Amino acid sequence: QQFDCHDYLSEVAVNIMVETALGVSREKIKHIGYDYTMAVKKLGEIVHKRHFNLLLRSDKLFKVSKYAKMQQKAIETVQSLLKLVIQEKKKDVEQKEKNNMHNIVAEHLNKNTEDDMSTTNYKMHYAKDDLDDIHENDVGEKKRLPLLEMLIDRKKKGEMTDKEILDDVNSALFAGYDTVSTTVSFVLCTLGCLSEIQERVHEEMDSIFFDSDRQCTFVDTVNMKYLERVILETLRLFPTIPLISRKIKKDVRIGNYVLPKDATIVMIPFLVHRAEKYYPNPLVFNPDNFLPDKMQQRNPYAYIPFSAGPRSCVGRKYAIVKIKILLSTILRKFRITSDVAYQEFP
Ligand code: HEM
C-alpha cells in the first residue's frame, strides 16, 4: 500500500519527545502529537504563503487577512498544549517530592527498626519514577532528569521564569520533531529505491533481533552500525536543515574577503555536502562515506547537518538514537518500495 508516512512520523516524534525529553506520559495528554503537529504545520503553511504572496508580506495587510486569525488560533493551540505538558510535569514533580519525603521518613524509621532488631539488607521500595527502568549496565546510560524537570527545578531556585520554561520547551519540541520525522522519511524514501542497501539494513536487523519481536534497547541502537551510516549519508545528501543563516556582529575576514558587520550570511550544508572536493562521486548514495577512516580523513566542517560550533544542535545524539529506534521498528516489520526512482530525487 502506498501512503505518505510523514504526518504519522511527525505525530510519533512529538509523542516520543513529550515522553522522553520532557518526561510526561503521553497517556496524560491524549492526541498531543497530532494536535501539535497539525498546528505547527498550519503555521508553516502561513509563513510560506507570506513568502510567495507579496501583499501578505505587509504586516498591515496580513493583520486584516484571514491568515492572521488562522495564525493566532494555531499559536494558541501550540501554547495551550505546551502549558498542559508543563502543568502535568509540575504535578509529577510535586508527587515525586512528596514520595521522597515519605521515603526519607520511612528510611529513618526503618533504620531505627533495623538497629533495634539487628536486621540487615532490608530495603525500602522507592516510589517508581520514569527513570527507574533504566538499566545501569546499558552502555552510556546515566540517570538523568528529563529536560522539563531540570527547568522546573531551576525555576524553584529562582533561576528561571514560567515564560522562559515555556520558551525552552517550545524550542526543544519545535527543533526536535520535524527534523527527526523528515530524516526518517528521507531514509525510507531512499531505501525504497536502493534495494541492495535496504537488504544490508535488513541483514543487520536480523543479526541484532533474530526472529524476536522484543523491544529495541539502547545497546541495540549502538550495534546498528550500518543503519547509522545510512542515516548519516541520508543527512549528507538530504540535510533536513539545508540552509543556516546568521547576522554577523562584527567584520569577519575569510581569506581575501571581508564580510561586513550586520550582514546576513547564509551557510548551505546542502551544497557543502555535495562538493566533490570532500566527497568523490558526491551524488552517489554511499553509506561507506561514513566508515571511521573516511571520516577521519575528511575536514570535520565538510559534514554539518547539525551545524557546528557553540550553537550547533544540542539534540544530535538523542536524535540519532530516536531515528534508529523509529527506523528499526518499521524495518523489522516491513520492506519499503518506492515508485519514484532515486535519480528523480532533488
Ligand atoms: C536529524 C535531526 C536533527 C537535525 C538535522 C538538527 C539540526 C540542527 C541544526 C542545523 C541546528 C542549528 C540551527 C541554526 O543554527 O540555525 C540545530 C539546533 C538545535 N537543535 Fe537540532 N537537529 C536535529 C534534532 C534535534 C533534536 C531531537 C532536538 C531536541 C531534543 C534538537 C534541538 C536543537 C536545539 C535546542 C537547537 C538550538 C541550539 C542553539 O541555538 O544553541 N535538535 N539543530
Short mmCIF file of N, CA and C in Angstrom, two decimals, residues 7-177:
data_model
loop_
_atom_site.label_atom_id
_atom_site.label_comp_id
_atom_site.label_asym_id
_atom_site.label_seq_id
_atom_site.Cartn_x
_atom_site.Cartn_y
_atom_site.Cartn_z
N ASP A 7 3.28 12.62 8.09
CA ASP A 7 2.45 13.11 9.20
C ASP A 7 2.43 12.11 10.37
N TYR A 8 2.39 10.82 10.03
CA TYR A 8 2.39 9.80 11.09
C TYR A 8 3.70 9.86 11.88
N LEU A 9 4.81 10.01 11.12
CA LEU A 9 6.12 10.04 11.79
C LEU A 9 6.25 11.29 12.66
N SER A 10 5.66 12.41 12.20
CA SER A 10 5.74 13.64 12.99
C SER A 10 4.98 13.46 14.30
N GLU A 11 3.80 12.84 14.19
CA GLU A 11 2.99 12.63 15.40
C GLU A 11 3.74 11.77 16.41
N VAL A 12 4.33 10.69 15.92
CA VAL A 12 5.03 9.80 16.85
C VAL A 12 6.30 10.47 17.38
N ALA A 13 6.94 11.32 16.55
CA ALA A 13 8.16 12.01 17.01
C ALA A 13 7.83 12.96 18.16
N VAL A 14 6.67 13.64 18.08
CA VAL A 14 6.27 14.53 19.19
C VAL A 14 5.95 13.70 20.43
N ASN A 15 5.19 12.62 20.23
CA ASN A 15 4.84 11.79 21.39
C ASN A 15 6.09 11.30 22.12
N ILE A 16 7.10 10.87 21.33
CA ILE A 16 8.33 10.36 21.96
C ILE A 16 9.05 11.49 22.70
N MET A 17 9.09 12.68 22.07
CA MET A 17 9.75 13.82 22.74
C MET A 17 9.08 14.13 24.07
N VAL A 18 7.73 14.15 24.04
CA VAL A 18 6.98 14.50 25.26
C VAL A 18 7.30 13.49 26.36
N GLU A 19 7.37 12.23 25.95
CA GLU A 19 7.56 11.19 26.95
C GLU A 19 9.00 11.09 27.44
N THR A 20 9.96 11.26 26.51
CA THR A 20 11.37 11.05 26.90
C THR A 20 12.05 12.36 27.32
N ALA A 21 12.13 13.31 26.39
CA ALA A 21 12.87 14.55 26.71
C ALA A 21 12.15 15.37 27.77
N LEU A 22 10.80 15.36 27.72
CA LEU A 22 10.07 16.18 28.69
C LEU A 22 9.59 15.36 29.89
N GLY A 23 9.55 14.05 29.74
CA GLY A 23 9.24 13.18 30.88
C GLY A 23 7.79 13.19 31.31
N VAL A 24 6.85 13.39 30.34
CA VAL A 24 5.43 13.35 30.69
C VAL A 24 4.77 12.21 29.92
N SER A 25 4.08 11.33 30.65
CA SER A 25 3.45 10.19 29.99
C SER A 25 2.42 10.70 28.99
N ARG A 26 2.52 10.17 27.74
CA ARG A 26 1.61 10.71 26.71
C ARG A 26 0.18 10.30 26.98
N GLU A 27 -0.01 9.28 27.83
CA GLU A 27 -1.37 8.90 28.22
C GLU A 27 -2.08 10.06 28.89
N LYS A 28 -1.28 10.93 29.52
CA LYS A 28 -1.89 12.03 30.27
C LYS A 28 -2.40 13.13 29.35
N ILE A 29 -1.80 13.24 28.16
CA ILE A 29 -2.27 14.28 27.24
C ILE A 29 -2.55 13.62 25.90
N LYS A 30 -3.77 13.15 25.78
CA LYS A 30 -4.13 12.40 24.58
C LYS A 30 -4.10 13.33 23.36
N HIS A 31 -3.80 12.79 22.23
CA HIS A 31 -3.79 13.50 20.93
C HIS A 31 -2.74 14.61 20.85
N ILE A 32 -1.84 14.71 21.85
CA ILE A 32 -0.91 15.84 21.79
C ILE A 32 -0.10 15.85 20.50
N GLY A 33 0.41 14.66 20.11
CA GLY A 33 1.26 14.58 18.93
C GLY A 33 0.53 15.09 17.71
N TYR A 34 -0.71 14.64 17.54
CA TYR A 34 -1.47 15.01 16.35
C TYR A 34 -1.81 16.50 16.38
N ASP A 35 -2.38 16.97 17.50
CA ASP A 35 -2.83 18.37 17.57
C ASP A 35 -1.64 19.33 17.41
N TYR A 36 -0.52 19.00 18.05
CA TYR A 36 0.65 19.88 17.98
C TYR A 36 1.19 19.95 16.55
N THR A 37 1.36 18.77 15.92
CA THR A 37 1.96 18.79 14.58
C THR A 37 1.04 19.48 13.56
N MET A 38 -0.27 19.29 13.72
CA MET A 38 -1.18 19.93 12.77
C MET A 38 -1.13 21.46 12.92
N ALA A 39 -1.03 21.93 14.20
CA ALA A 39 -0.98 23.38 14.42
C ALA A 39 0.32 23.95 13.86
N VAL A 40 1.44 23.25 14.10
CA VAL A 40 2.73 23.76 13.59
C VAL A 40 2.75 23.72 12.06
N LYS A 41 2.13 22.67 11.50
CA LYS A 41 2.07 22.58 10.03
C LYS A 41 1.30 23.78 9.47
N LYS A 42 0.20 24.11 10.12
CA LYS A 42 -0.61 25.26 9.68
C LYS A 42 0.25 26.54 9.73
N LEU A 43 1.02 26.70 10.84
CA LEU A 43 1.86 27.90 10.96
C LEU A 43 2.88 27.96 9.81
N GLY A 44 3.45 26.80 9.48
CA GLY A 44 4.44 26.73 8.39
C GLY A 44 3.79 27.14 7.07
N GLU A 45 2.57 26.65 6.85
CA GLU A 45 1.89 26.96 5.58
C GLU A 45 1.65 28.47 5.46
N ILE A 46 1.30 29.09 6.61
CA ILE A 46 1.04 30.54 6.57
C ILE A 46 2.33 31.31 6.27
N VAL A 47 3.44 30.87 6.90
CA VAL A 47 4.73 31.53 6.63
C VAL A 47 5.06 31.43 5.13
N HIS A 48 4.85 30.22 4.56
CA HIS A 48 5.14 30.05 3.13
C HIS A 48 4.24 30.94 2.27
N LYS A 49 2.97 31.03 2.65
CA LYS A 49 2.03 31.91 1.91
C LYS A 49 2.60 33.33 1.89
N ARG A 50 3.10 33.78 3.03
CA ARG A 50 3.61 35.16 3.12
C ARG A 50 4.87 35.33 2.28
N HIS A 51 5.66 34.23 2.13
CA HIS A 51 6.85 34.32 1.28
C HIS A 51 6.46 34.59 -0.16
N PHE A 52 5.43 33.88 -0.60
CA PHE A 52 5.11 33.91 -2.04
C PHE A 52 4.09 34.95 -2.43
N ASN A 53 3.33 35.47 -1.45
CA ASN A 53 2.31 36.45 -1.78
C ASN A 53 2.77 37.83 -1.28
N LEU A 54 3.16 38.68 -2.23
CA LEU A 54 3.76 39.97 -1.85
C LEU A 54 2.84 40.81 -0.97
N LEU A 55 1.51 40.75 -1.24
CA LEU A 55 0.58 41.55 -0.45
C LEU A 55 0.62 41.13 1.02
N LEU A 56 0.69 39.81 1.22
CA LEU A 56 0.67 39.31 2.61
C LEU A 56 1.95 39.62 3.37
N ARG A 57 3.00 40.00 2.64
CA ARG A 57 4.25 40.34 3.35
C ARG A 57 4.09 41.60 4.19
N SER A 58 3.20 42.48 3.76
CA SER A 58 2.98 43.70 4.55
C SER A 58 2.24 43.33 5.84
N ASP A 59 2.81 43.73 6.98
CA ASP A 59 2.17 43.39 8.26
C ASP A 59 0.75 43.92 8.34
N LYS A 60 0.57 45.16 7.80
CA LYS A 60 -0.76 45.79 7.89
C LYS A 60 -1.79 44.95 7.15
N LEU A 61 -1.47 44.55 5.91
CA LEU A 61 -2.43 43.77 5.12
C LEU A 61 -2.62 42.37 5.72
N PHE A 62 -1.51 41.81 6.22
CA PHE A 62 -1.61 40.46 6.81
C PHE A 62 -2.58 40.46 7.99
N LYS A 63 -2.45 41.51 8.81
CA LYS A 63 -3.28 41.57 10.03
C LYS A 63 -4.77 41.55 9.73
N VAL A 64 -5.18 42.11 8.58
CA VAL A 64 -6.62 42.11 8.28
C VAL A 64 -7.02 40.92 7.41
N SER A 65 -6.07 40.06 7.09
CA SER A 65 -6.42 38.90 6.26
C SER A 65 -6.90 37.75 7.14
N LYS A 66 -7.52 36.74 6.51
CA LYS A 66 -8.00 35.57 7.28
C LYS A 66 -6.82 34.78 7.86
N TYR A 67 -5.64 34.95 7.23
CA TYR A 67 -4.48 34.17 7.70
C TYR A 67 -4.02 34.60 9.10
N ALA A 68 -4.24 35.90 9.42
CA ALA A 68 -3.83 36.37 10.75
C ALA A 68 -4.62 35.62 11.83
N LYS A 69 -5.94 35.44 11.56
CA LYS A 69 -6.78 34.74 12.55
C LYS A 69 -6.36 33.27 12.65
N MET A 70 -6.10 32.67 11.46
CA MET A 70 -5.69 31.25 11.46
C MET A 70 -4.37 31.10 12.24
N GLN A 71 -3.46 32.07 12.01
CA GLN A 71 -2.16 32.02 12.70
C GLN A 71 -2.35 32.12 14.21
N GLN A 72 -3.20 33.09 14.62
CA GLN A 72 -3.43 33.29 16.05
C GLN A 72 -3.98 32.01 16.69
N LYS A 73 -4.93 31.37 15.97
CA LYS A 73 -5.57 30.16 16.50
C LYS A 73 -4.51 29.04 16.66
N ALA A 74 -3.66 28.91 15.63
CA ALA A 74 -2.64 27.85 15.69
C ALA A 74 -1.64 28.12 16.82
N ILE A 75 -1.26 29.40 16.99
CA ILE A 75 -0.31 29.73 18.08
C ILE A 75 -0.95 29.38 19.43
N GLU A 76 -2.25 29.72 19.56
CA GLU A 76 -2.93 29.41 20.84
C GLU A 76 -2.97 27.91 21.09
N THR A 77 -3.21 27.13 20.03
CA THR A 77 -3.23 25.66 20.19
C THR A 77 -1.87 25.18 20.69
N VAL A 78 -0.79 25.65 20.02
CA VAL A 78 0.56 25.22 20.39
C VAL A 78 0.83 25.59 21.85
N GLN A 79 0.51 26.85 22.21
CA GLN A 79 0.83 27.29 23.57
C GLN A 79 0.02 26.54 24.62
N SER A 80 -1.26 26.29 24.31
CA SER A 80 -2.07 25.61 25.34
C SER A 80 -1.58 24.17 25.52
N LEU A 81 -1.13 23.54 24.43
CA LEU A 81 -0.61 22.17 24.58
C LEU A 81 0.68 22.17 25.41
N LEU A 82 1.55 23.16 25.14
CA LEU A 82 2.79 23.22 25.91
C LEU A 82 2.50 23.47 27.39
N LYS A 83 1.51 24.36 27.65
CA LYS A 83 1.19 24.65 29.05
C LYS A 83 0.67 23.40 29.75
N LEU A 84 -0.13 22.60 29.00
CA LEU A 84 -0.65 21.35 29.59
C LEU A 84 0.50 20.41 29.98
N VAL A 85 1.48 20.30 29.05
CA VAL A 85 2.64 19.42 29.32
C VAL A 85 3.35 19.90 30.58
N ILE A 86 3.56 21.24 30.68
CA ILE A 86 4.32 21.77 31.82
C ILE A 86 3.54 21.54 33.12
N GLN A 87 2.21 21.76 33.04
CA GLN A 87 1.37 21.54 34.23
C GLN A 87 1.47 20.09 34.72
N GLU A 88 1.38 19.15 33.74
CA GLU A 88 1.44 17.73 34.10
C GLU A 88 2.77 17.41 34.78
N LYS A 89 3.86 17.97 34.23
CA LYS A 89 5.17 17.66 34.80
C LYS A 89 5.29 18.26 36.20
N LYS A 90 4.70 19.47 36.37
CA LYS A 90 4.77 20.08 37.71
C LYS A 90 4.07 19.19 38.73
N LYS A 91 2.89 18.64 38.32
CA LYS A 91 2.16 17.75 39.23
C LYS A 91 3.02 16.54 39.57
N ASP A 92 3.66 16.01 38.53
CA ASP A 92 4.54 14.84 38.70
C ASP A 92 5.65 15.11 39.71
N VAL A 93 6.28 16.29 39.52
CA VAL A 93 7.42 16.66 40.37
C VAL A 93 6.95 16.80 41.81
N GLU A 94 5.76 17.44 42.01
CA GLU A 94 5.24 17.60 43.38
C GLU A 94 5.01 16.23 44.01
N GLN A 95 4.42 15.32 43.22
CA GLN A 95 4.13 13.98 43.74
C GLN A 95 5.44 13.27 44.11
N LYS A 96 6.43 13.45 43.25
CA LYS A 96 7.73 12.81 43.47
C LYS A 96 8.36 13.33 44.76
N GLU A 97 8.22 14.65 44.97
CA GLU A 97 8.80 15.23 46.18
C GLU A 97 8.12 14.69 47.43
N LYS A 98 6.75 14.57 47.33
CA LYS A 98 6.01 14.01 48.47
C LYS A 98 6.50 12.60 48.75
N ASN A 99 6.63 11.80 47.67
CA ASN A 99 7.09 10.41 47.84
C ASN A 99 8.48 10.37 48.46
N ASN A 100 9.34 11.31 48.01
CA ASN A 100 10.70 11.34 48.55
C ASN A 100 10.67 11.61 50.04
N MET A 101 9.78 12.57 50.45
CA MET A 101 9.66 12.89 51.87
C MET A 101 9.26 11.64 52.64
N HIS A 102 8.22 10.92 52.09
CA HIS A 102 7.79 9.69 52.76
C HIS A 102 8.93 8.70 52.88
N ASN A 103 9.71 8.63 51.79
CA ASN A 103 10.80 7.65 51.79
C ASN A 103 11.86 7.98 52.83
N ILE A 104 12.14 9.31 52.95
CA ILE A 104 13.17 9.72 53.92
C ILE A 104 12.71 9.33 55.32
N VAL A 105 11.40 9.65 55.62
CA VAL A 105 10.86 9.30 56.95
C VAL A 105 10.89 7.79 57.13
N ALA A 106 10.40 7.08 56.08
CA ALA A 106 10.32 5.61 56.20
C ALA A 106 11.71 5.01 56.37
N GLU A 107 12.69 5.57 55.63
CA GLU A 107 14.06 5.06 55.73
C GLU A 107 14.60 5.24 57.14
N HIS A 108 14.28 6.44 57.69
CA HIS A 108 14.74 6.76 59.04
C HIS A 108 14.15 5.76 60.04
N LEU A 109 12.79 5.58 59.94
CA LEU A 109 12.12 4.65 60.86
C LEU A 109 12.68 3.26 60.67
N ASN A 110 12.88 2.91 59.41
CA ASN A 110 13.36 1.59 59.06
C ASN A 110 14.75 1.35 59.64
N LYS A 111 15.58 2.40 59.58
CA LYS A 111 16.95 2.30 60.08
C LYS A 111 16.93 1.99 61.56
N ASN A 112 15.99 2.75 62.27
CA ASN A 112 15.89 2.50 63.71
C ASN A 112 15.46 1.08 63.99
N THR A 113 14.47 0.59 63.20
CA THR A 113 13.99 -0.77 63.40
C THR A 113 15.12 -1.75 63.16
N GLU A 114 15.87 -1.44 62.06
CA GLU A 114 17.00 -2.33 61.72
C GLU A 114 17.96 -2.41 62.89
N ASP A 115 18.25 -1.18 63.47
CA ASP A 115 19.20 -1.15 64.58
C ASP A 115 18.66 -1.97 65.74
N ASP A 116 17.31 -1.71 66.02
CA ASP A 116 16.72 -2.41 67.16
C ASP A 116 16.74 -3.91 66.96
N MET A 117 16.34 -4.30 65.72
CA MET A 117 16.15 -5.74 65.51
C MET A 117 17.40 -6.40 64.93
N SER A 118 18.47 -5.59 64.76
CA SER A 118 19.71 -6.07 64.16
C SER A 118 19.50 -6.80 62.84
N THR A 119 18.51 -6.33 62.09
CA THR A 119 18.33 -6.95 60.76
C THR A 119 19.13 -6.17 59.74
N THR A 120 19.66 -6.86 58.74
CA THR A 120 20.40 -6.17 57.68
C THR A 120 19.69 -6.43 56.35
N ASN A 121 20.19 -5.73 55.33
CA ASN A 121 19.71 -5.95 53.96
C ASN A 121 18.24 -5.70 53.73
N TYR A 122 17.59 -4.97 54.63
CA TYR A 122 16.20 -4.64 54.35
C TYR A 122 16.17 -3.39 53.50
N LYS A 123 15.48 -3.44 52.40
CA LYS A 123 15.49 -2.27 51.51
C LYS A 123 14.08 -1.77 51.25
N MET A 124 13.91 -0.46 51.38
CA MET A 124 12.63 0.17 51.10
C MET A 124 12.36 0.12 49.59
N HIS A 125 11.11 -0.10 49.19
CA HIS A 125 10.79 0.02 47.77
C HIS A 125 10.44 1.46 47.47
N TYR A 126 11.30 2.09 46.76
CA TYR A 126 11.09 3.51 46.47
C TYR A 126 9.95 3.68 45.48
N ALA A 127 9.32 4.87 45.56
CA ALA A 127 8.26 5.17 44.59
C ALA A 127 8.87 5.12 43.20
N LYS A 128 8.12 4.53 42.28
CA LYS A 128 8.65 4.36 40.94
C LYS A 128 8.62 5.68 40.18
N ASP A 129 9.66 5.99 39.48
CA ASP A 129 9.54 7.14 38.57
C ASP A 129 9.99 6.72 37.19
N ASP A 130 9.89 7.69 36.25
CA ASP A 130 10.07 7.31 34.84
C ASP A 130 11.51 6.96 34.48
N LEU A 131 12.45 7.13 35.39
CA LEU A 131 13.83 6.76 35.06
C LEU A 131 14.24 5.45 35.74
N ASP A 132 13.32 4.89 36.53
CA ASP A 132 13.69 3.69 37.28
C ASP A 132 14.01 2.50 36.42
N ASP A 133 13.41 2.47 35.23
CA ASP A 133 13.59 1.28 34.41
C ASP A 133 14.91 1.25 33.66
N ILE A 134 15.68 2.33 33.74
CA ILE A 134 16.95 2.35 33.02
C ILE A 134 17.93 1.39 33.68
N HIS A 135 18.49 0.51 32.87
CA HIS A 135 19.47 -0.43 33.42
C HIS A 135 20.80 0.27 33.59
N GLU A 136 21.40 0.14 34.75
CA GLU A 136 22.68 0.80 34.98
C GLU A 136 23.74 0.29 34.02
N ASN A 137 23.55 -0.97 33.54
CA ASN A 137 24.58 -1.55 32.67
C ASN A 137 24.45 -1.12 31.22
N ASP A 138 23.33 -0.46 30.88
CA ASP A 138 23.17 -0.03 29.49
C ASP A 138 24.30 0.92 29.13
N VAL A 139 24.90 0.66 27.95
CA VAL A 139 26.05 1.47 27.54
C VAL A 139 25.65 2.95 27.49
N GLY A 140 26.42 3.77 28.13
CA GLY A 140 26.20 5.21 28.02
C GLY A 140 25.02 5.74 28.81
N GLU A 141 24.22 4.88 29.45
CA GLU A 141 23.06 5.40 30.16
C GLU A 141 23.46 5.97 31.51
N LYS A 142 22.90 7.12 31.83
CA LYS A 142 23.10 7.67 33.16
C LYS A 142 21.73 8.04 33.67
N LYS A 143 21.58 8.09 34.99
CA LYS A 143 20.29 8.54 35.50
C LYS A 143 20.20 10.05 35.33
N ARG A 144 19.47 10.46 34.31
CA ARG A 144 19.37 11.89 34.05
C ARG A 144 17.94 12.33 34.27
N LEU A 145 17.80 13.63 34.60
CA LEU A 145 16.46 14.17 34.71
C LEU A 145 15.98 14.57 33.32
N PRO A 146 14.68 14.37 33.04
CA PRO A 146 14.19 14.90 31.77
C PRO A 146 14.36 16.42 31.77
N LEU A 147 14.53 16.97 30.55
CA LEU A 147 14.77 18.41 30.40
C LEU A 147 13.78 19.25 31.20
N LEU A 148 12.48 18.91 31.08
CA LEU A 148 11.47 19.75 31.72
C LEU A 148 11.61 19.74 33.24
N GLU A 149 12.02 18.60 33.79
CA GLU A 149 12.19 18.52 35.25
C GLU A 149 13.34 19.42 35.70
N MET A 150 14.39 19.46 34.86
CA MET A 150 15.53 20.34 35.19
C MET A 150 15.08 21.80 35.17
N LEU A 151 14.24 22.14 34.16
CA LEU A 151 13.79 23.53 34.05
C LEU A 151 12.93 23.90 35.27
N ILE A 152 12.04 22.98 35.65
CA ILE A 152 11.16 23.26 36.81
C ILE A 152 12.02 23.43 38.07
N ASP A 153 13.05 22.59 38.16
CA ASP A 153 13.97 22.67 39.28
C ASP A 153 14.66 24.05 39.32
N ARG A 154 15.05 24.52 38.14
CA ARG A 154 15.73 25.84 38.08
C ARG A 154 14.77 26.96 38.44
N LYS A 155 13.50 26.77 38.07
CA LYS A 155 12.53 27.82 38.41
C LYS A 155 12.40 27.90 39.94
N LYS A 156 12.39 26.73 40.59
CA LYS A 156 12.26 26.71 42.06
C LYS A 156 13.41 27.45 42.71
N LYS A 157 14.59 27.34 42.08
CA LYS A 157 15.77 28.03 42.65
C LYS A 157 15.79 29.50 42.25
N GLY A 158 14.74 29.96 41.55
CA GLY A 158 14.65 31.37 41.15
C GLY A 158 15.53 31.69 39.95
N GLU A 159 15.98 30.64 39.24
CA GLU A 159 16.88 30.90 38.10
C GLU A 159 16.14 31.04 36.77
N MET A 160 14.83 30.73 36.79
CA MET A 160 14.07 30.82 35.53
C MET A 160 12.65 31.27 35.80
N THR A 161 12.00 31.87 34.78
CA THR A 161 10.59 32.24 34.93
C THR A 161 9.73 31.21 34.18
N ASP A 162 8.40 31.27 34.43
CA ASP A 162 7.49 30.38 33.70
C ASP A 162 7.59 30.62 32.20
N LYS A 163 7.73 31.89 31.82
CA LYS A 163 7.79 32.23 30.39
C LYS A 163 9.03 31.60 29.76
N GLU A 164 10.16 31.64 30.50
CA GLU A 164 11.39 31.05 29.96
C GLU A 164 11.25 29.53 29.81
N ILE A 165 10.56 28.91 30.78
CA ILE A 165 10.34 27.46 30.68
C ILE A 165 9.53 27.17 29.41
N LEU A 166 8.45 27.94 29.22
CA LEU A 166 7.60 27.73 28.05
C LEU A 166 8.42 27.90 26.76
N ASP A 167 9.26 28.94 26.72
CA ASP A 167 10.06 29.18 25.52
C ASP A 167 11.04 28.04 25.26
N ASP A 168 11.66 27.53 26.32
CA ASP A 168 12.64 26.45 26.14
C ASP A 168 11.97 25.16 25.67
N VAL A 169 10.80 24.86 26.29
CA VAL A 169 10.09 23.64 25.89
C VAL A 169 9.65 23.79 24.43
N ASN A 170 9.18 24.98 24.10
CA ASN A 170 8.75 25.26 22.73
C ASN A 170 9.91 25.04 21.75
N SER A 171 11.09 25.62 22.07
CA SER A 171 12.22 25.48 21.13
C SER A 171 12.63 24.02 20.99
N ALA A 172 12.70 23.31 22.13
CA ALA A 172 13.18 21.93 22.07
C ALA A 172 12.22 21.08 21.24
N LEU A 173 10.92 21.26 21.50
CA LEU A 173 9.94 20.43 20.79
C LEU A 173 9.94 20.79 19.30
N PHE A 174 9.99 22.07 19.02
CA PHE A 174 9.96 22.51 17.63
C PHE A 174 11.21 22.03 16.88
N ALA A 175 12.38 22.23 17.55
CA ALA A 175 13.65 21.86 16.88
C ALA A 175 13.76 20.35 16.73
N GLY A 176 13.08 19.61 17.61
CA GLY A 176 13.38 18.19 17.70
C GLY A 176 12.39 17.23 17.06
N TYR A 177 11.28 17.72 16.54
CA TYR A 177 10.36 16.70 16.00
C TYR A 177 10.36 16.64 14.47
#
